Short mmCIF file of C-alpha atoms and ligand atoms in Angstrom, two decimals:
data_model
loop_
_atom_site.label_atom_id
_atom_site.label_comp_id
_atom_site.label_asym_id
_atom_site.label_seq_id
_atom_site.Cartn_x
_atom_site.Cartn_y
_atom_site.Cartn_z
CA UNK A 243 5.41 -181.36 -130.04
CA UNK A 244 7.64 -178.31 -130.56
CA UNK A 245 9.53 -177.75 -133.93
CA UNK A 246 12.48 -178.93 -132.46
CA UNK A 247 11.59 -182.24 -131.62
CA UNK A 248 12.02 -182.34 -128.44
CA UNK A 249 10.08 -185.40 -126.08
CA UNK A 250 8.00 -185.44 -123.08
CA UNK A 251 11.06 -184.76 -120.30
CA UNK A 252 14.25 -184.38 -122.68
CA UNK A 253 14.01 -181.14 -123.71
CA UNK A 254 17.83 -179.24 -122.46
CA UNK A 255 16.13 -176.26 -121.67
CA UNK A 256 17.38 -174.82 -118.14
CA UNK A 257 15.12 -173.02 -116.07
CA UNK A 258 17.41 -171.80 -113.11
CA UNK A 259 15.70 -171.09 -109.71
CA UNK A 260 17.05 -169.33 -106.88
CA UNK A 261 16.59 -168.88 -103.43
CA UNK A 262 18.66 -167.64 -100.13
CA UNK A 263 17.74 -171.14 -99.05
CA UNK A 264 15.02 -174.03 -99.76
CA UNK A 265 11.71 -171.89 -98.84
CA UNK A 266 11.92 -171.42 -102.80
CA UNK A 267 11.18 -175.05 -103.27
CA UNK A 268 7.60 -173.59 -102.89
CA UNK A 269 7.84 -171.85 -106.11
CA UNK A 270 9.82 -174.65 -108.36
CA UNK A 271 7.15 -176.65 -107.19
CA UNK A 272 4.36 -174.46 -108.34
CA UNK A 273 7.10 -173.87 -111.86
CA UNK A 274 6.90 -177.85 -112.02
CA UNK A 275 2.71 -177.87 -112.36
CA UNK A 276 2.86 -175.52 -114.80
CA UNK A 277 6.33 -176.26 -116.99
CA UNK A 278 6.66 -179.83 -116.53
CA UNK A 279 8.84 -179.95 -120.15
CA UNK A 280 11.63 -177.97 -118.85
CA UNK A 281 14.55 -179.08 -116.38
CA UNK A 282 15.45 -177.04 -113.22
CA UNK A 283 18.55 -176.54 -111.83
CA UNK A 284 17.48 -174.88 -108.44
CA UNK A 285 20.20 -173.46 -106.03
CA UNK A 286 19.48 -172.48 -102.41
CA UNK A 287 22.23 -170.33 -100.68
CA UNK A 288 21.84 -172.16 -97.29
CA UNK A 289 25.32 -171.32 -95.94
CA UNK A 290 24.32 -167.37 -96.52
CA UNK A 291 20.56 -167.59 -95.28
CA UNK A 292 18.53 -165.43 -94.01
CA UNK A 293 19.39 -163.14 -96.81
CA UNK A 294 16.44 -161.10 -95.06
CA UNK A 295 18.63 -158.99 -92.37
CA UNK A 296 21.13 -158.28 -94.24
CA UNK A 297 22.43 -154.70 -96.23
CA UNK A 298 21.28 -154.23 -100.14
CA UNK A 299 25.22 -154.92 -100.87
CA UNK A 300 25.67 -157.87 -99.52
CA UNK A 301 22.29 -159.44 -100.69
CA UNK A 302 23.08 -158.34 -104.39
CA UNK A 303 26.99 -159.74 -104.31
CA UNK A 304 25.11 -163.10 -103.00
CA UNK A 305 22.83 -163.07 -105.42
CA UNK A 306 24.62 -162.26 -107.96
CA UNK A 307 27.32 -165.35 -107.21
CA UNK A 308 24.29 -167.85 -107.06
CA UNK A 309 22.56 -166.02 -110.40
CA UNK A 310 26.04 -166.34 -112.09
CA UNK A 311 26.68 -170.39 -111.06
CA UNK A 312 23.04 -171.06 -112.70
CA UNK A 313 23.96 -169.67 -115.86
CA UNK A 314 27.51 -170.37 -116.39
CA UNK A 315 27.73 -173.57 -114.74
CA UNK A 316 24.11 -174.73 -115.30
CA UNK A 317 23.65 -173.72 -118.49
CA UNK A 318 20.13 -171.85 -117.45
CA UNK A 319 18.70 -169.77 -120.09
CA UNK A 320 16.31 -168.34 -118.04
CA UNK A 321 16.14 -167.47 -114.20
CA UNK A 322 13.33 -167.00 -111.46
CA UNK A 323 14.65 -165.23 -108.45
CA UNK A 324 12.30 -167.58 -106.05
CA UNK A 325 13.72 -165.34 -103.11
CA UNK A 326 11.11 -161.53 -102.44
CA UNK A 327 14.24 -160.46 -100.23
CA UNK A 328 16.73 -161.03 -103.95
CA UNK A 329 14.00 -160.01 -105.95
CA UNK A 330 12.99 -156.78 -103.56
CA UNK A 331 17.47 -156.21 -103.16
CA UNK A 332 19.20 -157.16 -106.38
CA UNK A 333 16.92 -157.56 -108.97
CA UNK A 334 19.24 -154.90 -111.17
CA UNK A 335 22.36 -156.26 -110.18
CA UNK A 336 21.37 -159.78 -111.23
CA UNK A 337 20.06 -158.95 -114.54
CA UNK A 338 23.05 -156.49 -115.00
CA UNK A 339 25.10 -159.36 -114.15
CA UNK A 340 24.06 -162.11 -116.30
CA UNK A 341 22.97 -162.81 -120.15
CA UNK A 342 19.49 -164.16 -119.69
CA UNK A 343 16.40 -162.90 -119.07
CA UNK A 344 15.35 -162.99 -114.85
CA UNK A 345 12.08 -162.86 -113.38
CA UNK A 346 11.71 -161.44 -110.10
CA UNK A 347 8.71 -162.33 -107.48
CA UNK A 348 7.59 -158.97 -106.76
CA UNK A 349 5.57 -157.85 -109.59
CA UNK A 350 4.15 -161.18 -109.94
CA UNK A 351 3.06 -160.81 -106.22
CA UNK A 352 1.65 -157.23 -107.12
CA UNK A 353 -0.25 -158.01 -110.32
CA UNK A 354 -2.11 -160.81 -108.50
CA UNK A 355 -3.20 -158.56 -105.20
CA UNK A 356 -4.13 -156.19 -108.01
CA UNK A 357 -6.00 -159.09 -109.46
CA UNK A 358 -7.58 -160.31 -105.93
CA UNK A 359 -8.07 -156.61 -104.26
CA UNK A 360 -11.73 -154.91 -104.61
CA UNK A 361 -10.89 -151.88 -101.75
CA UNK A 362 -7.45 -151.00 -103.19
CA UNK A 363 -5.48 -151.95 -100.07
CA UNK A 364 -3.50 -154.65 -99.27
CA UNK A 365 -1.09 -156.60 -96.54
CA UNK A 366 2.08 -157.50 -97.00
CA UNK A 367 4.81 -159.32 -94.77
CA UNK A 368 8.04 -160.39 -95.71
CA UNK A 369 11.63 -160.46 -93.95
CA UNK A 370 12.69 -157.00 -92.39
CA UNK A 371 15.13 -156.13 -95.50
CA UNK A 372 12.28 -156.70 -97.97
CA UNK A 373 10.00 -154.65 -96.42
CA UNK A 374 12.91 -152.10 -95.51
CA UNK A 375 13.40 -151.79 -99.60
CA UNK A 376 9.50 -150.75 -99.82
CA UNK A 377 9.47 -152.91 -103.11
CA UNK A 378 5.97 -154.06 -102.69
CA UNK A 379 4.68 -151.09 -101.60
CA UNK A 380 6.21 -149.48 -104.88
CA UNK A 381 4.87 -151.96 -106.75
CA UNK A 382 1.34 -151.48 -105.17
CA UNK A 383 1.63 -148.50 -105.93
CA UNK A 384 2.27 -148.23 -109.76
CA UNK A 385 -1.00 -150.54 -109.72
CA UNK A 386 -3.31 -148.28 -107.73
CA UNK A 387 -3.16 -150.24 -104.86
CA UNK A 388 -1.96 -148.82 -101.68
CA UNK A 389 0.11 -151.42 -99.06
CA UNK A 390 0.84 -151.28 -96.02
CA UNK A 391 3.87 -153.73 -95.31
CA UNK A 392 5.39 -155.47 -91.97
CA UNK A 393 8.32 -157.29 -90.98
CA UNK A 394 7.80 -160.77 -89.69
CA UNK A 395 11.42 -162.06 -88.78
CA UNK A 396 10.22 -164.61 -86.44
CA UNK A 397 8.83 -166.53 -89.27
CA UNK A 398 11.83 -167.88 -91.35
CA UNK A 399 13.64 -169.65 -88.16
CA UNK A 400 10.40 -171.48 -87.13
CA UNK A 401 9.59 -172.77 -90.87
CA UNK A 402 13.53 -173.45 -91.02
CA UNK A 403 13.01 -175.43 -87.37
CA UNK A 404 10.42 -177.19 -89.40
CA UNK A 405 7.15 -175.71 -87.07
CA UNK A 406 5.21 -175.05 -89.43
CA UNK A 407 1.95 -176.57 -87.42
CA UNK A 408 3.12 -175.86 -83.92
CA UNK A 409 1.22 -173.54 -81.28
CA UNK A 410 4.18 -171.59 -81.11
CA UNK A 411 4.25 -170.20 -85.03
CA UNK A 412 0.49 -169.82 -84.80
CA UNK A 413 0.53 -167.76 -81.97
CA UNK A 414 3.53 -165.59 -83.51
CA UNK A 415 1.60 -165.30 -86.57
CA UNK A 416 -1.66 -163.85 -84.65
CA UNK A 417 -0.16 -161.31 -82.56
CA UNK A 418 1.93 -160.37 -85.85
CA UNK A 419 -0.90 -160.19 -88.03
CA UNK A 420 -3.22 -158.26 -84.70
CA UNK A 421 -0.88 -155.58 -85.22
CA UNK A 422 -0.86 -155.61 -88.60
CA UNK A 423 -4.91 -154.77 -88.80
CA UNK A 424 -4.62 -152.68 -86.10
CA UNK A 425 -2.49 -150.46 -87.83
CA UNK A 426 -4.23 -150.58 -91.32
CA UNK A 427 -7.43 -149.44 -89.49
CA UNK A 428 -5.43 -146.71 -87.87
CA UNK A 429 -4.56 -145.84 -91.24
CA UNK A 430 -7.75 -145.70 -91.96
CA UNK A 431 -7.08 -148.62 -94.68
CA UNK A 432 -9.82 -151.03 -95.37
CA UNK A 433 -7.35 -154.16 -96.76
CA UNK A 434 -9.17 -156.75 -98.31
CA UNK A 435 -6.13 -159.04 -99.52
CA UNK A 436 -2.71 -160.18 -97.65
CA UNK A 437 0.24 -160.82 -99.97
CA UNK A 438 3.24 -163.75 -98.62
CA UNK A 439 5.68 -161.72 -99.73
CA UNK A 440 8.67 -164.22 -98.37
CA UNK A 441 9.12 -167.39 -100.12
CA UNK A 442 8.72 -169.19 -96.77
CA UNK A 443 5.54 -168.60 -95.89
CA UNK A 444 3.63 -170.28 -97.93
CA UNK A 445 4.17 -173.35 -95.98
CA UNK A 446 2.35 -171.51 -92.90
CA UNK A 447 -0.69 -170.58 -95.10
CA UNK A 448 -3.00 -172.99 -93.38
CA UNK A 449 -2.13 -170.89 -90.47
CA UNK A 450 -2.29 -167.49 -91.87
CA UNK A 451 -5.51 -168.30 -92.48
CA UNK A 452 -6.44 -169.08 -89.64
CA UNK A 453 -5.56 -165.32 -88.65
CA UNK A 454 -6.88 -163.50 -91.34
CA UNK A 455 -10.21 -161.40 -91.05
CA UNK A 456 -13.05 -163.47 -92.66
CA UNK A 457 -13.15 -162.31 -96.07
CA UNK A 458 -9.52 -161.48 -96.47
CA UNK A 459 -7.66 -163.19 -99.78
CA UNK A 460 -4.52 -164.66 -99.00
CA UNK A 461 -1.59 -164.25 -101.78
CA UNK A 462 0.88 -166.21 -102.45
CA UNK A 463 3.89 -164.99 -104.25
CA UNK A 464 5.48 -168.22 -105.01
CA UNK A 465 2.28 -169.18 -107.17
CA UNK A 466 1.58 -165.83 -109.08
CA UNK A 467 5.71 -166.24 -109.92
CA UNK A 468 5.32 -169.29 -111.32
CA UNK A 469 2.37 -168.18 -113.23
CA UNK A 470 4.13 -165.06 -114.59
CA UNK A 471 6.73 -167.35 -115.66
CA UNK A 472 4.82 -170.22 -117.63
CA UNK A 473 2.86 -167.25 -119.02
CA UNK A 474 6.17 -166.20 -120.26
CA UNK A 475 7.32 -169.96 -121.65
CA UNK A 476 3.96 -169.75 -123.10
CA UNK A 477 3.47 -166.43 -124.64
CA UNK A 478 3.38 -166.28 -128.68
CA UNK A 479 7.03 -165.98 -130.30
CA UNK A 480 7.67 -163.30 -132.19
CA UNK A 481 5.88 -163.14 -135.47
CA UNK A 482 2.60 -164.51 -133.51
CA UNK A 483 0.40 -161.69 -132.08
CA UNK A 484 1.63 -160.67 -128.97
CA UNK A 485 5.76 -161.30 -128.81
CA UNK A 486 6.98 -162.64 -125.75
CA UNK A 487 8.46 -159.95 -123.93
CA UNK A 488 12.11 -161.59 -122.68
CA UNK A 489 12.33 -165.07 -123.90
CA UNK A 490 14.11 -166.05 -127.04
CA UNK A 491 11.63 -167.64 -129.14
CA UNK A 492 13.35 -170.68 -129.49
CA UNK A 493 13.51 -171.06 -125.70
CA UNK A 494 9.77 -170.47 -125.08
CA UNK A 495 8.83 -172.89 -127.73
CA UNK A 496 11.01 -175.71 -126.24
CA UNK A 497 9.79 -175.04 -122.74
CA UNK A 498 6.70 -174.05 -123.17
CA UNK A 499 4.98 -175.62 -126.43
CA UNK A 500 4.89 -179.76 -124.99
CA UNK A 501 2.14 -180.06 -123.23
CA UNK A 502 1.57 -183.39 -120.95
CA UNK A 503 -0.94 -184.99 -122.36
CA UNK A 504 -4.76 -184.57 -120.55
CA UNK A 505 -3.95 -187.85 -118.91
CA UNK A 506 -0.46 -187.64 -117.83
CA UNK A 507 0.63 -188.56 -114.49
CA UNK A 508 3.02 -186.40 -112.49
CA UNK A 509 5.41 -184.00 -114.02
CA UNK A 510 8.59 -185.20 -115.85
CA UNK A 511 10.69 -181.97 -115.41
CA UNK A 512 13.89 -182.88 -114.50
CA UNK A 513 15.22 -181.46 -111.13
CA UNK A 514 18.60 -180.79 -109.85
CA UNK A 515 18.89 -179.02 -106.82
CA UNK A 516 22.27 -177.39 -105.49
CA UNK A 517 23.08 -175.96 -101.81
CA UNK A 518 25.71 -174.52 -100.06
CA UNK A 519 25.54 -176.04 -96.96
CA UNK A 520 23.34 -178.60 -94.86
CA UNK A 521 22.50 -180.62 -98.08
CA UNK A 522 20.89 -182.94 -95.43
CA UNK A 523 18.58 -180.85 -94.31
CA UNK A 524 17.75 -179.67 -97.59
CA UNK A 525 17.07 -183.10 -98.49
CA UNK A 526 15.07 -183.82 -95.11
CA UNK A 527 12.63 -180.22 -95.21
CA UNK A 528 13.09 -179.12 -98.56
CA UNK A 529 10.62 -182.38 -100.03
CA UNK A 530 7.86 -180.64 -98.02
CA UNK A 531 8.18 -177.62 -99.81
CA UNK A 532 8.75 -179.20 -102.88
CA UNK A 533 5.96 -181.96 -102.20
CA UNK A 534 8.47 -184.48 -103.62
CA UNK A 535 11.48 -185.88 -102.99
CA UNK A 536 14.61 -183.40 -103.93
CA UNK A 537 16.62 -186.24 -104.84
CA UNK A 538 20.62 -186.02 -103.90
CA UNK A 539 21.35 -181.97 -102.91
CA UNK A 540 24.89 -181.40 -104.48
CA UNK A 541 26.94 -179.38 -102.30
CA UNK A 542 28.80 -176.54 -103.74
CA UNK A 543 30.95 -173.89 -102.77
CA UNK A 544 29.98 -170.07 -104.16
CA UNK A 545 33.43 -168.32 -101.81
CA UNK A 546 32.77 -165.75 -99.28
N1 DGL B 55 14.01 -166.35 -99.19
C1 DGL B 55 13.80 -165.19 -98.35
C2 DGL B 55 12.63 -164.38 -98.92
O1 DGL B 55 11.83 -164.88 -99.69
C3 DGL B 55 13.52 -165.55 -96.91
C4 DGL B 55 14.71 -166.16 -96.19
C5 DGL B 55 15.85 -165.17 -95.97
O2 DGL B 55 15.73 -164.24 -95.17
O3 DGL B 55 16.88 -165.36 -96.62
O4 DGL B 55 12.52 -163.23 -98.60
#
């Protein structure tokens, strides 16, 4: 138990989540394993998706309006940008623009193909504006690694249609991921790991697989996020060793110092989940990529 008292499932401590739409639900779920004290208000901008082909500006004003409802109207005290196209965009704008600490999914996503990477280079797909910023490949960079990155913008509508086992996607994915090798070994790069750098595609990583080269590690952002995150919940406060770099101690001890006991059945967190449009379908795809039931999707209204 934490100093403050607080139970199994009633601590008040906020962990906002964001995405352009519900393809974050892969990361609060992968938050949930790992934090299952705190309570999540997640908010998917699914009037404004696919944040992915659209200009820096108007990806940062979105995200900033979505950032801005978790913390004022939420009450978040801490937010993870479950979005690589927000995170890649407006990851300045956002933390200029509210008074928390925000974690992004890029360098997450770098430190762990750092982490799975013997040769030094590495894959990455994402939407067209993501890889347009070059954020991975920066981050890659500052790492030692060197990336070579490709659009996939086939990928979002066919998770978003919900084919994410249909002949169709797979055979998108192959002849993306064809041209992707056949480029790196133009390059004369030798890439040993591929890095899911859109929040969506981790619900096509049975196929991606499927269409890697033997041998090749598959990354998933969403995970090493949510990693990077309980690791920060979880870091010593100051006064302890190693001070936690951006979270207040009193909020990393209430999030992060319950843990479930060894037997505990599923996680307690508390979830509310917010949208902007089709709440329905929210509700309908967004359990699959939460691997539970969203409960009732609240509909709310962030202006133009
Ligand atoms: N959430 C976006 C990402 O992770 C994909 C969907 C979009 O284009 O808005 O990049």
């Amino acid at each position: 138990m934490s100093k403050l008292g607080s139970k199994m499932g009633t601590t008040t401590s906020t962990i906002g989540v964001f995405d352009s739409g519900f393809g974050g639900l892969t990361v609060l779920r992968a938050l949930v394993a790992r934090l299952p004290q705190a309570r999540f208000a997640f908010l998917g901008d699914t009037a404004r998706l696919p944040y992915g082909s659209k200009s820096r500006r108007t990806i940062a004003r979105y995200a900033v309006q979505s950032a801005q409802f978790l913390v004022r109207e939420q009450g978040a005290e801490f937010l993870v940008i479950a979005c690589n196209t927000a995170s890649a965009l407006a990851l300045d704008a956002i933390q200029d623009a509210v008074p928390v600490p925000v974690l992004g999914v890029i360098e997450p996503g770098a430190d762990a193909a750092r982490a799975a990477s013997r040769t030094g280079d590495v894959l990455v797909i994402a939407t067209g504006a993501t890889v347009e910023s070059h954020a991975y490949a920066a981050a890659c960079r500052a790492r030692g690694l060197r990336a070579l990155e490709m659009a996939c913008p086939l990928l979002v509508p066919l998770v978003e249609e919900g084919w994410t086992d249909h002949p169709v996607t797979a055979e998108v994915i192959r002849i993306y991921l064809n041209e992707l090798n056949a480029e790196a070994a133009a390059q004369g790069m030798n890439p040993d790991a591929l890095v899911l750098g859109c929040t969506h595609y981790p619900l096509l990583r049975p196929l991606i697989e499927r269409s890697v080269p033997a041998g090749m590690r598959v990354i998933d952002s969403a995970e090493a996020a949510a990693e990077a995150a309980a690791l920060l919940c979880n870091t010593p406060r100051p006064g302890d060793e190693a001070p936690c770099p951006i979270l207040s101690a009193s909020f990393a001890e209430r999030v992060g110092n319950d843990k479930p006991p060894a037997n505990a059945n599923p996680p307690l967190a508390e979830i509310r989940c917010f949208a902007t449009d089709s709440v329905e379908k929210f509700e309908r795809l967004g359990s699959r990529f939460l691997n539970q039931p969203t409960g009732k999707v609240e509909l709310i209204d962030l202006g133009g």
